[in-house]
mmCIF file of C-alpha atoms in Angstrom:
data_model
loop_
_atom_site.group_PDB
_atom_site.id
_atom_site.type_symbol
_atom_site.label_atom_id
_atom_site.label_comp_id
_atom_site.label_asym_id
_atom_site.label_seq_id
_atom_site.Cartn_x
_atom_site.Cartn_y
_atom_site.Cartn_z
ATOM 1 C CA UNK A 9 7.254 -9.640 -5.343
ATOM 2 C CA UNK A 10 10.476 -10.211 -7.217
ATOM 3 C CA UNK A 11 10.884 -13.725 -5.434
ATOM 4 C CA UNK A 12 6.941 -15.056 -6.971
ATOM 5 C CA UNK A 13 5.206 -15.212 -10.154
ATOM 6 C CA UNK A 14 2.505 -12.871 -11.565
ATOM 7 C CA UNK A 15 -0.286 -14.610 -10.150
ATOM 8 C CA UNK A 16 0.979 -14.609 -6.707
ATOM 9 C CA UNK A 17 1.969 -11.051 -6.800
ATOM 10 C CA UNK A 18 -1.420 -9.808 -5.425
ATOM 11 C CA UNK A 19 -1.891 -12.569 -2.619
ATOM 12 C CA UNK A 20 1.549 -11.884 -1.238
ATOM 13 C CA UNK A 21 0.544 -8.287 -1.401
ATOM 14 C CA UNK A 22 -2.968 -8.224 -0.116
ATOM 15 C CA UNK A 23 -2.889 -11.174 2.051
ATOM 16 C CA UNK A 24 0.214 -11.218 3.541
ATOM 17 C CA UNK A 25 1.174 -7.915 4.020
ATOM 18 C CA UNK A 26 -1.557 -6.141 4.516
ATOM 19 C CA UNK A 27 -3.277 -9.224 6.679
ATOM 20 C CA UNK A 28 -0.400 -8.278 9.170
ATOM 21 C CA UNK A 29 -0.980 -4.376 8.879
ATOM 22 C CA UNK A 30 -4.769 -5.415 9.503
ATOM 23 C CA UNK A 31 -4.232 -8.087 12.713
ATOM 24 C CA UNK A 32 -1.964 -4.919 14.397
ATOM 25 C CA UNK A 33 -4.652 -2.524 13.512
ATOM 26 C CA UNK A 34 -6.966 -5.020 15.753
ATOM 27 C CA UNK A 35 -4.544 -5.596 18.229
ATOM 28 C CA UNK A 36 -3.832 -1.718 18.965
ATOM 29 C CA UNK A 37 -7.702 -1.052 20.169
ATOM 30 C CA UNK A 38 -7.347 -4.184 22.473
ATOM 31 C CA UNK A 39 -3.541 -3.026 23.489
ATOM 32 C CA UNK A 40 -4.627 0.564 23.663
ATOM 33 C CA UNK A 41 -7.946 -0.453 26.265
ATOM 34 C CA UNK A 42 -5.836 -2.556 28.795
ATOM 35 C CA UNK A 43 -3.091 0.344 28.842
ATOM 36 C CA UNK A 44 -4.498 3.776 28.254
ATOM 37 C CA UNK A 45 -1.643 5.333 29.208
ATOM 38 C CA UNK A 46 -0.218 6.775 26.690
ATOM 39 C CA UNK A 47 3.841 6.426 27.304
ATOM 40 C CA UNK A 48 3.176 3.064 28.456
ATOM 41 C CA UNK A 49 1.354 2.361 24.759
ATOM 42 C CA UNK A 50 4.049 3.650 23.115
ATOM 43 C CA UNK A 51 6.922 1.697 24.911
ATOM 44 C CA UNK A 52 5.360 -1.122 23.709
ATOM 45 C CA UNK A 53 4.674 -0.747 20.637
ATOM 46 C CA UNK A 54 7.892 0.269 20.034
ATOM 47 C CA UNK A 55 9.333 -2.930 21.343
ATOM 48 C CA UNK A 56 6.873 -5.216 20.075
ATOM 49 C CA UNK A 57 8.956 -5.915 16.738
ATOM 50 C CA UNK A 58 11.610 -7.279 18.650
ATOM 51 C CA UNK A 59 10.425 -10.880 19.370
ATOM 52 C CA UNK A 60 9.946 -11.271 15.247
ATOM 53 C CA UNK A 61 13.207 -9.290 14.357
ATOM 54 C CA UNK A 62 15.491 -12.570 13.925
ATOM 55 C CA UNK A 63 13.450 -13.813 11.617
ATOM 56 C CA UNK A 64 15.281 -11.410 9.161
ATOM 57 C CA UNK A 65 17.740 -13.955 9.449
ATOM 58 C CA UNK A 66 15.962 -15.737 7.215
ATOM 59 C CA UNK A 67 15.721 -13.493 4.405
ATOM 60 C CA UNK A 68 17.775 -13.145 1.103
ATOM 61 C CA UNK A 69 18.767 -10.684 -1.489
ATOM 62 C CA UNK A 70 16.431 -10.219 -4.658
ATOM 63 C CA UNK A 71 17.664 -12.287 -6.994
ATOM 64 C CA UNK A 72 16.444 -10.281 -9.684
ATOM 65 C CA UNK A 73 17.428 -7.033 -8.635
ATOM 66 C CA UNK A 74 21.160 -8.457 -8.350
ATOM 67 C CA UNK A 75 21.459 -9.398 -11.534
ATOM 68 C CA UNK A 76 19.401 -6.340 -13.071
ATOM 69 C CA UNK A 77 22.496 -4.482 -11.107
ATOM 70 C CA UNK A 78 25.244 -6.368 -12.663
ATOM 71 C CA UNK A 79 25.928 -8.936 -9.814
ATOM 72 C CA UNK A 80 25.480 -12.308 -11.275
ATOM 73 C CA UNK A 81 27.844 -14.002 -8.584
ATOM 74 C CA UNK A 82 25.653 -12.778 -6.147
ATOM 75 C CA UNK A 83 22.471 -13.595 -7.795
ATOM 76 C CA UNK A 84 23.677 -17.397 -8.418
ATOM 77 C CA UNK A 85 24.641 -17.249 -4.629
ATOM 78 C CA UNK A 86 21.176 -16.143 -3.651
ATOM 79 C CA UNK A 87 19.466 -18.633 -5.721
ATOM 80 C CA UNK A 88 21.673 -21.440 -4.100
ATOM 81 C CA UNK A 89 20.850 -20.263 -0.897
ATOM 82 C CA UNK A 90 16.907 -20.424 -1.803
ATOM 83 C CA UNK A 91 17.450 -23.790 -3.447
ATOM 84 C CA UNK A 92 19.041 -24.940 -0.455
ATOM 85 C CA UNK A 93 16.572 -23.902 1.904
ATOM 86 C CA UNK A 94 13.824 -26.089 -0.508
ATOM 87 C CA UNK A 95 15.985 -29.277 -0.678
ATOM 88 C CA UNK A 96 15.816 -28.286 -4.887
ATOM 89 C CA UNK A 97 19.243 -29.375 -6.501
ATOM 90 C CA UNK A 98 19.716 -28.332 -10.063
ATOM 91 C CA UNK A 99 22.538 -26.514 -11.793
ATOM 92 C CA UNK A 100 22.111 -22.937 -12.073
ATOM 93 C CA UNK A 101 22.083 -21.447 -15.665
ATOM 94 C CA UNK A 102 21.791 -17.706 -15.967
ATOM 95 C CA UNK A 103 21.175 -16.648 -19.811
ATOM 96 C CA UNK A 104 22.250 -13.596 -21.185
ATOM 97 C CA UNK A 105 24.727 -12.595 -18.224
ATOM 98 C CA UNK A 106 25.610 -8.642 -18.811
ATOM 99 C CA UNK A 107 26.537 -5.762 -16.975
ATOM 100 C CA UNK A 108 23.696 -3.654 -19.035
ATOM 101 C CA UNK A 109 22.728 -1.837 -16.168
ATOM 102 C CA UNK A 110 23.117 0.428 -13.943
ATOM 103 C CA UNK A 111 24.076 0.222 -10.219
ATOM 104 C CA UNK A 112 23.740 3.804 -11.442
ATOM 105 C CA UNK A 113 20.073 4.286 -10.915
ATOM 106 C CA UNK A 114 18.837 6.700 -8.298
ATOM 107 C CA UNK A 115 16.118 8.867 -7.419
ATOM 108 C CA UNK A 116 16.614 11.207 -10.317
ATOM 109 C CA UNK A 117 15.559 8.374 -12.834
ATOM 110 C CA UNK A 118 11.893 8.687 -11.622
ATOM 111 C CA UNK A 119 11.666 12.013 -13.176
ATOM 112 C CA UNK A 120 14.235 11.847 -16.142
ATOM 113 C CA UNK A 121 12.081 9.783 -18.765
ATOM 114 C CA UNK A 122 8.199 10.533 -20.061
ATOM 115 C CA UNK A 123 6.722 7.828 -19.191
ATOM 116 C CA UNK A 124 8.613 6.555 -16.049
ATOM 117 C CA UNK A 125 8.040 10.558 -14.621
ATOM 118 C CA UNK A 126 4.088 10.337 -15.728
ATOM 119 C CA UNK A 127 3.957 6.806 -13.199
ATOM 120 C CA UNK A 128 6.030 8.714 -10.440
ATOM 121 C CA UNK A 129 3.672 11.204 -10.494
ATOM 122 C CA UNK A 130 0.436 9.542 -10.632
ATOM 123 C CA UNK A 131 1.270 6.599 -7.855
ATOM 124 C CA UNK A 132 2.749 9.545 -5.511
ATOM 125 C CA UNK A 133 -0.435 11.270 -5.680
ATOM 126 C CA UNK A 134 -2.060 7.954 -5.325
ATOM 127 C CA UNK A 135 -0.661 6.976 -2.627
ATOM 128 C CA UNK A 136 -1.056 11.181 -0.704
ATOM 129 C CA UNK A 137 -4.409 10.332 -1.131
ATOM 130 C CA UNK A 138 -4.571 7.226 0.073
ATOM 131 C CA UNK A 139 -2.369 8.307 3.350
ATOM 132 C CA UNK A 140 -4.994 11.400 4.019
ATOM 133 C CA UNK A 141 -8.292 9.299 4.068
ATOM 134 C CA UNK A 142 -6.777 5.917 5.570
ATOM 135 C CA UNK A 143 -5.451 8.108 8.544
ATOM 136 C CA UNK A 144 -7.583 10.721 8.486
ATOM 137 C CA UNK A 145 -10.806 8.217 8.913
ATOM 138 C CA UNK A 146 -8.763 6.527 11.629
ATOM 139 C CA UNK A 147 -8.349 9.413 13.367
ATOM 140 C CA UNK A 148 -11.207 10.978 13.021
ATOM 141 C CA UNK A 149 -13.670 8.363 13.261
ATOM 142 C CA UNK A 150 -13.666 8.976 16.871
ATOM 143 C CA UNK A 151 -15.393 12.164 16.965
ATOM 144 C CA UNK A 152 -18.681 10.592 16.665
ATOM 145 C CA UNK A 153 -20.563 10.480 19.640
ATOM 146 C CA UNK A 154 -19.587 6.566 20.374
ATOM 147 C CA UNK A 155 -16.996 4.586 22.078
ATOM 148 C CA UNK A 156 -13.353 5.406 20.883
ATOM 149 C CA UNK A 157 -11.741 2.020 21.372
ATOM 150 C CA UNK A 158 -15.439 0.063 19.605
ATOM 151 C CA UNK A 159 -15.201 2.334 16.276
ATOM 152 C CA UNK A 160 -11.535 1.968 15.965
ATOM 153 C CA UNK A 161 -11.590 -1.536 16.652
ATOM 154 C CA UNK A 162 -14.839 -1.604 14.027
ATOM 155 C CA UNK A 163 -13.069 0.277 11.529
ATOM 156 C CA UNK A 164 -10.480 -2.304 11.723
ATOM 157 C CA UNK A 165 -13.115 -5.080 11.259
ATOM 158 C CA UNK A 166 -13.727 -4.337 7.902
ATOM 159 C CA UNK A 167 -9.963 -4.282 6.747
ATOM 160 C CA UNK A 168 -10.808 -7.870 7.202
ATOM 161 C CA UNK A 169 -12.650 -8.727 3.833
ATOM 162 C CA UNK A 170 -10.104 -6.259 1.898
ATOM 163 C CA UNK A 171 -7.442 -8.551 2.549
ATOM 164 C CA UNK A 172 -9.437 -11.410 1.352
ATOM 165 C CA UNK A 173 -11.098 -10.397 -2.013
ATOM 166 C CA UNK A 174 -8.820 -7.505 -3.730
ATOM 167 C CA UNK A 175 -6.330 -10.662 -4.776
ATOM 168 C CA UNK A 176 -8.899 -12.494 -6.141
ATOM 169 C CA UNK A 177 -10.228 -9.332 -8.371
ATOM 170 C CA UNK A 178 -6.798 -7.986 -9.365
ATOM 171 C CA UNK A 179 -5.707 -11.647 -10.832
ATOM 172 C CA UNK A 180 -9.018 -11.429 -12.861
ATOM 173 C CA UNK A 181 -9.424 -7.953 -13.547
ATOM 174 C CA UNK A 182 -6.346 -6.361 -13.307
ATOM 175 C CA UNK A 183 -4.874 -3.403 -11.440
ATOM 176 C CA UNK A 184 -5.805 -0.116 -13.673
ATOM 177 C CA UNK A 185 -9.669 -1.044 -13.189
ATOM 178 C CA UNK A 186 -9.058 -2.474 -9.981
ATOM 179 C CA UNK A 187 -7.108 1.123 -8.411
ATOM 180 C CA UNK A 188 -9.445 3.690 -10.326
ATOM 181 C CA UNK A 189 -12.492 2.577 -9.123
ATOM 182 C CA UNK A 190 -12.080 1.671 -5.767
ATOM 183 C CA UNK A 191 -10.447 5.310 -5.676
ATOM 184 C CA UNK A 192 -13.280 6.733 -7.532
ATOM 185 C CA UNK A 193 -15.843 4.597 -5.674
ATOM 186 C CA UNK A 194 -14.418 4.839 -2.075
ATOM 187 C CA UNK A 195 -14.120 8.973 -2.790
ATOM 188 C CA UNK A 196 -17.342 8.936 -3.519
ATOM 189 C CA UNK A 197 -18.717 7.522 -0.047
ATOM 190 C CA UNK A 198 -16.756 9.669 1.827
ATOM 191 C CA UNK A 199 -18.175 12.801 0.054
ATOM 192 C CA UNK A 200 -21.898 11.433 0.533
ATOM 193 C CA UNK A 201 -21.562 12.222 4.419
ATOM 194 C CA UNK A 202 -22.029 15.630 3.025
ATOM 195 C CA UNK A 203 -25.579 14.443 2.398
ATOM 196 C CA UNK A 204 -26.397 13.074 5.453
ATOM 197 C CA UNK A 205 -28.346 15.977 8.292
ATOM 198 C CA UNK A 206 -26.685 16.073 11.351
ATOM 199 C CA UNK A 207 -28.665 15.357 14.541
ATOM 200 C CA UNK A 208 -31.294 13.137 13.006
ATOM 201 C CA UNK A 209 -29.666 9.793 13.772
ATOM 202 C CA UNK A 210 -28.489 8.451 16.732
ATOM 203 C CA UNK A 211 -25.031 8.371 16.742
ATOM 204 C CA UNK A 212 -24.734 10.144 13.498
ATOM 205 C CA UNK A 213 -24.716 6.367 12.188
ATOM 206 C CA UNK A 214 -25.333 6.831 8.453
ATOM 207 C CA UNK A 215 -22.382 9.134 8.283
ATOM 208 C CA UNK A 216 -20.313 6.103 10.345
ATOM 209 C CA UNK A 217 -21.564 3.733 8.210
ATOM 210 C CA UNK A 218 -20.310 5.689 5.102
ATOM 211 C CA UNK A 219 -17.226 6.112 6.873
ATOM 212 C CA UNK A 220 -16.797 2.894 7.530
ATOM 213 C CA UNK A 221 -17.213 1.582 4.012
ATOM 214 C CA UNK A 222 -15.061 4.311 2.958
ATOM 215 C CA UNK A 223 -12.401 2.535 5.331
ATOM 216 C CA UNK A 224 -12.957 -0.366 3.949
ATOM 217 C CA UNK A 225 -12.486 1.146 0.380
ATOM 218 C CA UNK A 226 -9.148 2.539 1.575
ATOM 219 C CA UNK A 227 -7.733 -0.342 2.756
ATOM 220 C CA UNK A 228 -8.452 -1.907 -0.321
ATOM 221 C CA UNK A 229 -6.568 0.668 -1.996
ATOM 222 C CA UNK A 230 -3.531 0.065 -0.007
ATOM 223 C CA UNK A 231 -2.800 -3.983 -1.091
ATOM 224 C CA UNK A 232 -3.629 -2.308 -4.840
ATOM 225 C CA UNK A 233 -1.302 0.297 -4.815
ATOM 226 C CA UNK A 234 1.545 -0.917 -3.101
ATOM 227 C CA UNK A 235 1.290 -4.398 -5.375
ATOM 228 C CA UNK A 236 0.637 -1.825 -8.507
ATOM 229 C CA UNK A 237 4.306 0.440 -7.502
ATOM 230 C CA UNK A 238 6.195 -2.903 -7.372
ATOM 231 C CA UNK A 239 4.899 -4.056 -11.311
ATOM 232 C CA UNK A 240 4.719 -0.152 -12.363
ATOM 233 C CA UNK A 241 9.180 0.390 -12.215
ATOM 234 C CA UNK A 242 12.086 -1.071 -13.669
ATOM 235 C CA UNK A 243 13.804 -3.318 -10.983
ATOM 236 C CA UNK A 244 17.225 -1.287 -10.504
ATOM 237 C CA UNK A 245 14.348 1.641 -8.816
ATOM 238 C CA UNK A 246 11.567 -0.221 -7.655
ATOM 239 C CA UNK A 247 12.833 0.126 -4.395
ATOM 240 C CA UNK A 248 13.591 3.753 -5.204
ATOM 241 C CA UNK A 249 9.890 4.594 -6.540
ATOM 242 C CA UNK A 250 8.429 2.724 -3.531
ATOM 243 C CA UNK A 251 9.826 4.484 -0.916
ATOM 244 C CA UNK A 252 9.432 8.028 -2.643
ATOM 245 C CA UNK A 253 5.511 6.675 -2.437
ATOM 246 C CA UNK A 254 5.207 5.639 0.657
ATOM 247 C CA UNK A 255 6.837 9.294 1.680
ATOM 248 C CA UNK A 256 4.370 11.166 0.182
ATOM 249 C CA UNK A 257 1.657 8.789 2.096
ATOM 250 C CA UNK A 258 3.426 9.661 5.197
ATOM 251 C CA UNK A 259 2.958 13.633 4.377
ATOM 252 C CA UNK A 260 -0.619 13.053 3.333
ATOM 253 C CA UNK A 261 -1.091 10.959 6.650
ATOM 254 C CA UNK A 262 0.669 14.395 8.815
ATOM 255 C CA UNK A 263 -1.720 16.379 7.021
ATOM 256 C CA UNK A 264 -5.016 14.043 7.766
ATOM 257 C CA UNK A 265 -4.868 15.806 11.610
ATOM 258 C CA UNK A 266 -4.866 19.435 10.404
ATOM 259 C CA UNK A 267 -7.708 18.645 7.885
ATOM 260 C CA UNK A 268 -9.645 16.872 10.676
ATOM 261 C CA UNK A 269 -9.462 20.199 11.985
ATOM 262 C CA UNK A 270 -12.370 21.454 9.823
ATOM 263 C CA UNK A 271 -14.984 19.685 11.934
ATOM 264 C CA UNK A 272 -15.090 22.565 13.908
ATOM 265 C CA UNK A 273 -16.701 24.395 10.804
ATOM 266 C CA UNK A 274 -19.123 21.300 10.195
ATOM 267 C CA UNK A 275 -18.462 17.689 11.727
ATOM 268 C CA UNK A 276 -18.461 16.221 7.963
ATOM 269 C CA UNK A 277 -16.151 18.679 6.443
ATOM 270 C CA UNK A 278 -12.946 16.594 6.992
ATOM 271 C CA UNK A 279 -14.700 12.658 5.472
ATOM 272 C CA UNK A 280 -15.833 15.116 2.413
ATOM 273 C CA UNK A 281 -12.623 16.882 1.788
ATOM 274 C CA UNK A 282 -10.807 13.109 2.232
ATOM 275 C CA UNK A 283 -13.135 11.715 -0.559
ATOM 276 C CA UNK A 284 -12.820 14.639 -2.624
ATOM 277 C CA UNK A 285 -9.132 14.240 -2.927
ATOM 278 C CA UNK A 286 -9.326 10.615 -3.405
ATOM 279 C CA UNK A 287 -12.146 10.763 -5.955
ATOM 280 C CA UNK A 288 -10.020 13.541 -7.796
ATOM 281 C CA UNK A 289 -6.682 11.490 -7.873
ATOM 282 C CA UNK A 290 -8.778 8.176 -9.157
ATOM 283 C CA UNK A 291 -9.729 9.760 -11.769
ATOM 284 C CA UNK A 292 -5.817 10.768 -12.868
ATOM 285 C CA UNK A 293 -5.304 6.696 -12.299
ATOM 286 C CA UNK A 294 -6.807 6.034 -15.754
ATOM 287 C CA UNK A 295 -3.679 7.385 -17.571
ATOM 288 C CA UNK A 296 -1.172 4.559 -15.960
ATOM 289 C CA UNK A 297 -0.428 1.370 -17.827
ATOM 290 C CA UNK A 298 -1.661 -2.417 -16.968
ATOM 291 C CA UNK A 299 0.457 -4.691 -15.228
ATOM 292 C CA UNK A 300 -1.747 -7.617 -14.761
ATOM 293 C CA UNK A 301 0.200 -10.630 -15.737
ATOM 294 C CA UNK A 302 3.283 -9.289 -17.401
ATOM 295 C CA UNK A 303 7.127 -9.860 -16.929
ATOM 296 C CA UNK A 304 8.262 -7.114 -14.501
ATOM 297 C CA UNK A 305 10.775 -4.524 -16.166
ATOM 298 C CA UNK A 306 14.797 -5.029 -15.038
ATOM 299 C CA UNK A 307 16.271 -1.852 -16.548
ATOM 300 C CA UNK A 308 15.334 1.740 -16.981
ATOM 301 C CA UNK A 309 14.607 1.583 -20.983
ATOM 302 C CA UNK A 310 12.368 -1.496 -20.143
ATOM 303 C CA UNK A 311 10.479 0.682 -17.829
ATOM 304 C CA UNK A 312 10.140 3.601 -20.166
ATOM 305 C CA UNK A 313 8.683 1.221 -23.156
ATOM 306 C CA UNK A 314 6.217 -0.460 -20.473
ATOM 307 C CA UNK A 315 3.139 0.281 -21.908
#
């Protein structure tokens, strides 16, 4: 995101990244059919990165976030590099070189300030929700009386059109609309299963239909929040902030199982409590500042006063 301007922010996000997460999520119910052992699946899996990993070669240091931290040298030798690689020769002019901030930034800094602590807080519980229903409708989407590997692969389906349209909505809308309703909305669907009698449809399909869009909602969510993060913190943390938010998505996504556990009580328990939390935390998405089309924040007081 640092290496683009605003209005490529959300297609880098949405469309590239998550088009990736989505053609894996396709692949695995495929992968998973042809080898249903389960140590086989995971040996290869776990090796399947290996074929792309030299393309990390390729990659350079954030220009931006080097000279947020002080290290001009190494900025103007990272934008070389990149101007190399495009066949672009022009001398390199860096106004305003200073030292201003902070190699010093850590963790702590996501809490220290008002307004910096209030966005730590929100996007973390943003993105706990988001882990619980993404992973808990993937896993739990199977318990409907239908094939396993067809509703996975299904539910992967319509990640599809959420890596097509979200861009296209974010660059016109913006992201604070654009996060709290799809949160709101996508909660919403989920909790209607509650609504829906059980053993009046075959295959329970209204509830899997709900589901479904409720998938669809959540991965969504995902190109929104993760692009949303990246604009929401100062450079010298982004990387910081994002990784504290994509922890707590991994500790909503360990909890998805144990919730998936109340379908023992009634089959629709774990979609409703999944939408309830979601619904709940877009709601608290209202309070966090709009990012749509504005210069990203470099140092920690830029972040504080990014209203």
């Amino acid at each position: 995101l640092e290496l683009v301007g605003s209005s490529w922010r959300a297609i880098v996000c949405v469309a590239f990244i998550e088009g990736g997460w989505t053609l894996g999520y396709l692949s695995l119910a495929l992968v998973s059919w042809l080898l249903p052992d389960a140590f086989n699946l995971q040996i290869l899996v776990a090796v399947g990165f290996l074929p792309f990993a030299p393309l990390l070669l390729l990659l350079t240091e954030s220009p931006k976030w080097l000279l947020a931290t002080g290290r001009v040298q190494e900025c103007k030798d990272a934008i070389k590099k990149i101007m190399k690689f495009n066949h672009i020769e022009k001398e390199i002019i860096i106004h305003g070189e200073k030292d201003e901030i902070s190699s010093k930034a850590n963790f702590l800094d996501l809490f220290r300030t008002p307004m910096i602590r209030r966005n730590t807080i929100v996007i973390s519980l943003a993105w706990f929700a988001l882990g619980t229903l993404y992973f808990g409708l993937s896993l739990h989407m199977p318990e409907f009386k239908a094939n396993i590997y067809l509703i996975f692969f299904l539910s992967g389906l319509v990640e599809i059109p959420a890596d097509i349209i979200p861009f296209v909505l974010l660059n016109r809308f913006g992201r604070r609309p654009n996060i709290a309703i799809h949160y709101i909305v996508g909660g919403l669907l989920c909790m209607a299963t509650a609504a829906v009698p059980l053993g009046q449809f075959e295959y329970e399909w209204p509830i899997v239909v709900l589901a479904m869009c409720g998938k669809y909602i959540s991965q969504v969510c995902w190109g929104i929040v993760y692009l949303y993060t990246s604009e929401l913190f100062p450079t010298v943390i982004r990387s910081v902030a994002l990784s504290f938010a994509c922890s707590m998505a991994r500790i909503g996504s360990m909890l998805a199982p144990f919730i998936a556990y109340l379908a023992e009580v009634n089959p629709v328990l774990p979609i409703f409590v999944f939408g309830t939390i979601t619904f709940v935390v877009g709601l608290q998405t209202i309070l966090l500042p709009e990012t749509n089309k504005k210069k990203l924040p470099d140092t920690l007081h830029e972040g504080e006063m990014f209203l």
